[in-house]
Amino acid sequence: MIFAINEINRNPDMLPNVTLGYRIYSDCGTIDILRAALALVSGVKEEVRDNNCTKVETVQAILGHSGSRPTIAFQKVVGRFHIPVISHFATCACLSNRKQYATFFRTIPSDYYQSRAMAKLVRLFSWNWIGAIAVDNKYGHDGINAFIQSAQEYGVCIEYSESFSSSGPPENLQRIITIIKHATSRVIVAFMSHREIKLLAAELYKQNITGLQFVGSDAWITDHSLTDSEGHSILEGSLGFVVSRAEIPGLEEHLRRLHPSQFPHSQFVRDFWEETFDCSLNESADPQRKPCSGSESLQNVESQFTDVSELRFTNNVYKSVYAAAHALDNLIKCEDGKGPFASGSCADPKHIQPWQVVQYLSTVNFTTGEGERVYFDKNGDSPARYELINLQMANKGIMKGVTVGRYDASLPESHQFIMNNVPVVWGNWLTEEAPVSVCSERCLQGTRKVLQKGRPVCCYDCIPCPAGEISNSTDSIHCMKCPPEYWSNDKRDACIPKTIEFLAYDEILGTLLAAFSLLGLFLTMITTLVFYCHIETPLVRANNSELSFLLLFSLTLCFLCSLTFIGRPSEWSCMLRHTAFGITFVLCISCVLGKTIVVLMAFRATLPGRNVMKWFGPARQRISVLAFTLIQVVICILWLTINPPFPFNNMYLYEDRIILECALGSAVGFWAVLGYIGLLAMLCFVLAFLARKLPNNFNEAKLITFSMLIFCAVWITFIPAYVSSPGKFTVAVEIFAILASSFGLLFCIFLPKCFIIMFRPEQNTKKHIMGKTSNNDIHY
């Protein structure tokens, strides 16, 4: 302070024709501090070292105190007299209350900002499960409460929050040690002074409780006396914030020029001098030491007093003096009409009132020689700028604070922390990575958090997302449903397109059905070839060869039609498969119906006096087949015109896959096609049944009856199977019905005839067919 005042007094640009004076009170204890404050308020009777100072009744500003508790006490007294108080180390957030401490300013950030910085530090290292311990006074309670409030805003949970005092009962400390021992959190935020942290560390050391990561407040994190305490190794790796380090040019030379003659009444200077040079300034006080010669000098002495490498709080004192000086300088240099008072008036430099200094202090804004900007906000607080300190063991077992980062609250949220490329020593000593302190491990992608009943929000269980839902971020609180066309993968962390399923040629079922279709086609062509090669034989001619070939042609189309049901449905294939199926089967049944009618007519024509075949000759047979088929063609045309089948992505039958199928379009059209086929089949079955008692050697009617029985049985069972089969199996059922009924017609009607043609040619005679040859006449 003296150095800064002398520097200002030598500066011609600041406070011209004005010399700053001071009075130092080095009292300790709240009562003595209050007494000193009252002395300053009542009026200064003597100024130090300068006889030219103007005698004033009261001081213009008070610098100090370093502690929050005494500052709170005397600020309430001097505040009534509107005297500004500028503190370099009183950090209690309560002092920001302008209603109670309207004249208080400080060059150190409030504990509120330190608490928020500590909360952001905890969040930076992903510690969301921590313990909090504070000193049992207003400084500790306000600081830790501000920290807890900020931490909870960032999603950090507090496992326990306790407080104790160095002057309190030992049972309180033992109770806290027990809590720490049984706690699951490994990070402790300690908002206390060096006295309490020494007691806590010593007790933890005695009970061998290690592996804790401390986050400390600036009241103890850089205290040099920590190394001398028992169990200080417990605190190695601690992190904490302190005000930024600075350089003050000329301060070291000023300190090295110190001599006891300059401060003859200072007990501190006397004790320091005697300890440093091992001599006595007062021989009667310590006869064992040699008397000081007076030629001792600090120029070549290395001590903590002359060490200016860690100027932190000292720089705050320096800034406090300059803040007061700038306020007085602005007051003196005020121009009328531009002042801060009513009508732009200025203060009278010869009669400066303390409340006027308060007004100017509120608007102080200057930059130090180191480039640091100094100003006060509306609460009298300085900008929150800190260095992040890590306690590391240096040589000879000395614990030293190493700067590993910086924090500036005036910057945007994402840029407030700037970490240096300096290795951090952690409190667990075992790894080079930050320790983990969480209540529950992070929920990985594919899971969601479910809070544990009766516990903080940081304690939860990780539940896998259900099928069809995903979470693609860690610690997700809910799972997102996949879009209808997508489904969750096995890890439940991504939505993937659903598998599109249809009856394909490359799967076993599709291959088998296609093979049977081609087999039926092959057998039909062989049968046609057999009939064609024996077209002049009685058996072929007697069974109406024209209708037989037409029936074989329709069966060929039926087998080919089943292939259209296999493969990826398209708009054309959907329309083709149903209409081709309907028309070819009607053509087939129409031919069978024609053959049945021919059989009946042929039987009736053999009776005397009957000539019915003229009413159902070849021309009328062709017309009847064409007429029956045209009716189905008309039904199909109406179906395709009004509401045709179309490819449809069925996403409702299965959750995890899409069934690509042909929607019927008009269900009425589909069932009309099937109904017409069924009607013709029933008519054919009835007529064939009526003709079942023809002569034994003429088996056409019996074969037709049996084939129609199989046909009707297949299609009657098809209806419930079709309705109840899911997905691609619906198509498989329809193909199976087509193949089964086609094979039934082929085998029942043509297989016996082919057997006779190929293996029983002696039965392929007109006499045998007309029933005029008995089986005994046939020789094998």
Short mmCIF file of N, CA and C in Angstrom, two decimals, residues 585-643:
data_model
loop_
_atom_site.label_atom_id
_atom_site.label_comp_id
_atom_site.label_asym_id
_atom_site.label_seq_id
_atom_site.Cartn_x
_atom_site.Cartn_y
_atom_site.Cartn_z
N PHE A 585 -58.15 -69.90 -64.53
CA PHE A 585 -58.88 -70.95 -63.82
C PHE A 585 -60.30 -71.09 -64.34
N VAL A 586 -60.92 -69.98 -64.72
CA VAL A 586 -62.26 -70.08 -65.30
C VAL A 586 -62.19 -70.80 -66.64
N LEU A 587 -61.13 -70.49 -67.42
CA LEU A 587 -60.94 -71.20 -68.68
C LEU A 587 -60.78 -72.70 -68.44
N CYS A 588 -60.02 -73.03 -67.42
CA CYS A 588 -59.79 -74.44 -67.09
C CYS A 588 -61.10 -75.12 -66.66
N ILE A 589 -61.81 -74.51 -65.73
CA ILE A 589 -63.07 -75.10 -65.24
C ILE A 589 -64.11 -75.16 -66.37
N SER A 590 -64.07 -74.13 -67.24
CA SER A 590 -65.02 -74.14 -68.37
C SER A 590 -64.77 -75.34 -69.29
N CYS A 591 -63.50 -75.64 -69.50
CA CYS A 591 -63.18 -76.82 -70.33
C CYS A 591 -63.64 -78.10 -69.65
N VAL A 592 -63.40 -78.20 -68.34
CA VAL A 592 -63.85 -79.39 -67.61
C VAL A 592 -65.36 -79.48 -67.63
N LEU A 593 -66.02 -78.33 -67.48
CA LEU A 593 -67.48 -78.31 -67.52
C LEU A 593 -67.97 -78.75 -68.90
N GLY A 594 -67.29 -78.27 -69.94
CA GLY A 594 -67.66 -78.68 -71.30
C GLY A 594 -67.50 -80.18 -71.50
N LYS A 595 -66.38 -80.75 -71.00
CA LYS A 595 -66.17 -82.18 -71.13
C LYS A 595 -67.25 -82.96 -70.37
N THR A 596 -67.66 -82.41 -69.18
CA THR A 596 -68.70 -83.09 -68.40
C THR A 596 -70.02 -83.10 -69.16
N ILE A 597 -70.34 -81.97 -69.76
CA ILE A 597 -71.59 -81.90 -70.53
C ILE A 597 -71.52 -82.83 -71.74
N VAL A 598 -70.34 -82.90 -72.38
CA VAL A 598 -70.19 -83.80 -73.53
C VAL A 598 -70.40 -85.24 -73.11
N VAL A 599 -69.87 -85.60 -71.94
CA VAL A 599 -70.05 -86.98 -71.46
C VAL A 599 -71.53 -87.28 -71.26
N LEU A 600 -72.21 -86.33 -70.60
CA LEU A 600 -73.64 -86.54 -70.36
C LEU A 600 -74.41 -86.66 -71.69
N MET A 601 -74.09 -85.77 -72.63
CA MET A 601 -74.78 -85.78 -73.91
C MET A 601 -74.49 -87.07 -74.67
N ALA A 602 -73.23 -87.50 -74.60
CA ALA A 602 -72.87 -88.73 -75.30
C ALA A 602 -73.62 -89.92 -74.74
N PHE A 603 -73.81 -89.96 -73.44
CA PHE A 603 -74.54 -91.05 -72.81
C PHE A 603 -76.01 -91.00 -73.21
N ARG A 604 -76.57 -89.78 -73.20
CA ARG A 604 -77.97 -89.65 -73.59
C ARG A 604 -78.15 -89.99 -75.06
N ALA A 605 -77.19 -89.71 -75.90
CA ALA A 605 -77.31 -89.97 -77.35
C ALA A 605 -77.31 -91.44 -77.67
N THR A 606 -76.78 -92.26 -76.79
CA THR A 606 -76.77 -93.71 -77.06
C THR A 606 -78.11 -94.37 -76.84
N LEU A 607 -79.03 -93.64 -76.22
CA LEU A 607 -80.36 -94.20 -76.00
C LEU A 607 -81.16 -94.13 -77.29
N PRO A 608 -82.02 -95.12 -77.55
CA PRO A 608 -82.83 -95.13 -78.81
C PRO A 608 -83.74 -93.90 -78.87
N GLY A 609 -83.80 -93.32 -80.03
CA GLY A 609 -84.71 -92.19 -80.27
C GLY A 609 -84.20 -90.87 -79.74
N ARG A 610 -82.97 -90.84 -79.21
CA ARG A 610 -82.41 -89.59 -78.68
C ARG A 610 -81.32 -89.08 -79.63
N ASN A 611 -81.36 -87.82 -79.95
CA ASN A 611 -80.32 -87.21 -80.79
C ASN A 611 -79.95 -85.84 -80.18
N VAL A 612 -79.41 -85.89 -78.94
CA VAL A 612 -79.13 -84.64 -78.21
C VAL A 612 -77.78 -84.05 -78.57
N MET A 613 -76.84 -84.83 -79.15
CA MET A 613 -75.50 -84.31 -79.44
C MET A 613 -75.53 -83.17 -80.45
N LYS A 614 -76.65 -83.15 -81.24
CA LYS A 614 -76.71 -82.04 -82.19
C LYS A 614 -76.88 -80.70 -81.49
N TRP A 615 -77.38 -80.74 -80.23
CA TRP A 615 -77.55 -79.48 -79.48
C TRP A 615 -76.27 -79.04 -78.76
N PHE A 616 -75.27 -79.91 -78.71
CA PHE A 616 -74.01 -79.52 -78.05
C PHE A 616 -72.82 -80.05 -78.83
N GLY A 617 -72.81 -79.61 -80.07
CA GLY A 617 -71.73 -80.00 -80.94
C GLY A 617 -70.46 -79.19 -80.66
N PRO A 618 -69.40 -79.36 -81.41
CA PRO A 618 -68.11 -78.69 -81.20
C PRO A 618 -68.24 -77.17 -81.18
N ALA A 619 -69.09 -76.62 -82.06
CA ALA A 619 -69.22 -75.16 -82.10
C ALA A 619 -69.80 -74.63 -80.79
N ARG A 620 -70.86 -75.32 -80.33
CA ARG A 620 -71.46 -74.85 -79.08
C ARG A 620 -70.53 -75.09 -77.88
N GLN A 621 -69.71 -76.10 -77.96
CA GLN A 621 -68.73 -76.32 -76.88
C GLN A 621 -67.75 -75.15 -76.81
N ARG A 622 -67.29 -74.71 -77.98
CA ARG A 622 -66.37 -73.57 -78.00
C ARG A 622 -67.05 -72.32 -77.48
N ILE A 623 -68.32 -72.11 -77.91
CA ILE A 623 -69.05 -70.91 -77.48
C ILE A 623 -69.26 -70.91 -75.97
N SER A 624 -69.58 -72.10 -75.41
CA SER A 624 -69.84 -72.16 -73.97
C SER A 624 -68.57 -71.84 -73.18
N VAL A 625 -67.43 -72.42 -73.63
CA VAL A 625 -66.16 -72.12 -72.93
C VAL A 625 -65.84 -70.63 -73.04
N LEU A 626 -66.03 -70.08 -74.25
CA LEU A 626 -65.74 -68.66 -74.45
C LEU A 626 -66.68 -67.79 -73.61
N ALA A 627 -67.97 -68.20 -73.55
CA ALA A 627 -68.94 -67.40 -72.79
C ALA A 627 -68.61 -67.40 -71.31
N PHE A 628 -68.33 -68.62 -70.77
CA PHE A 628 -67.99 -68.68 -69.34
C PHE A 628 -66.74 -67.86 -69.04
N THR A 629 -65.76 -67.89 -69.94
CA THR A 629 -64.51 -67.16 -69.70
C THR A 629 -64.72 -65.66 -69.83
N LEU A 630 -65.56 -65.24 -70.80
CA LEU A 630 -65.80 -63.80 -70.98
C LEU A 630 -66.45 -63.17 -69.76
N ILE A 631 -67.29 -63.93 -69.09
CA ILE A 631 -67.91 -63.39 -67.87
C ILE A 631 -66.82 -63.04 -66.85
N GLN A 632 -65.83 -63.96 -66.70
CA GLN A 632 -64.74 -63.66 -65.75
C GLN A 632 -63.90 -62.49 -66.23
N VAL A 633 -63.72 -62.40 -67.56
CA VAL A 633 -62.95 -61.27 -68.10
C VAL A 633 -63.65 -59.96 -67.77
N VAL A 634 -64.97 -59.93 -67.90
CA VAL A 634 -65.72 -58.72 -67.58
C VAL A 634 -65.56 -58.37 -66.09
N ILE A 635 -65.64 -59.39 -65.22
CA ILE A 635 -65.48 -59.13 -63.78
C ILE A 635 -64.09 -58.53 -63.51
N CYS A 636 -63.08 -59.11 -64.17
CA CYS A 636 -61.72 -58.61 -63.95
C CYS A 636 -61.54 -57.20 -64.47
N ILE A 637 -62.13 -56.90 -65.62
CA ILE A 637 -62.03 -55.54 -66.17
C ILE A 637 -62.67 -54.53 -65.24
N LEU A 638 -63.85 -54.88 -64.72
CA LEU A 638 -64.50 -53.97 -63.77
C LEU A 638 -63.64 -53.77 -62.52
N TRP A 639 -63.04 -54.86 -62.04
CA TRP A 639 -62.18 -54.77 -60.85
C TRP A 639 -60.99 -53.85 -61.10
N LEU A 640 -60.34 -54.05 -62.25
CA LEU A 640 -59.17 -53.23 -62.55
C LEU A 640 -59.54 -51.79 -62.84
N THR A 641 -60.72 -51.57 -63.30
CA THR A 641 -61.14 -50.20 -63.63
C THR A 641 -61.54 -49.43 -62.38
N ILE A 642 -62.30 -50.08 -61.51
CA ILE A 642 -62.85 -49.38 -60.34
C ILE A 642 -61.78 -49.22 -59.25
N ASN A 643 -61.18 -50.32 -58.82
CA ASN A 643 -60.20 -50.26 -57.72
C ASN A 643 -59.25 -51.45 -57.86
#
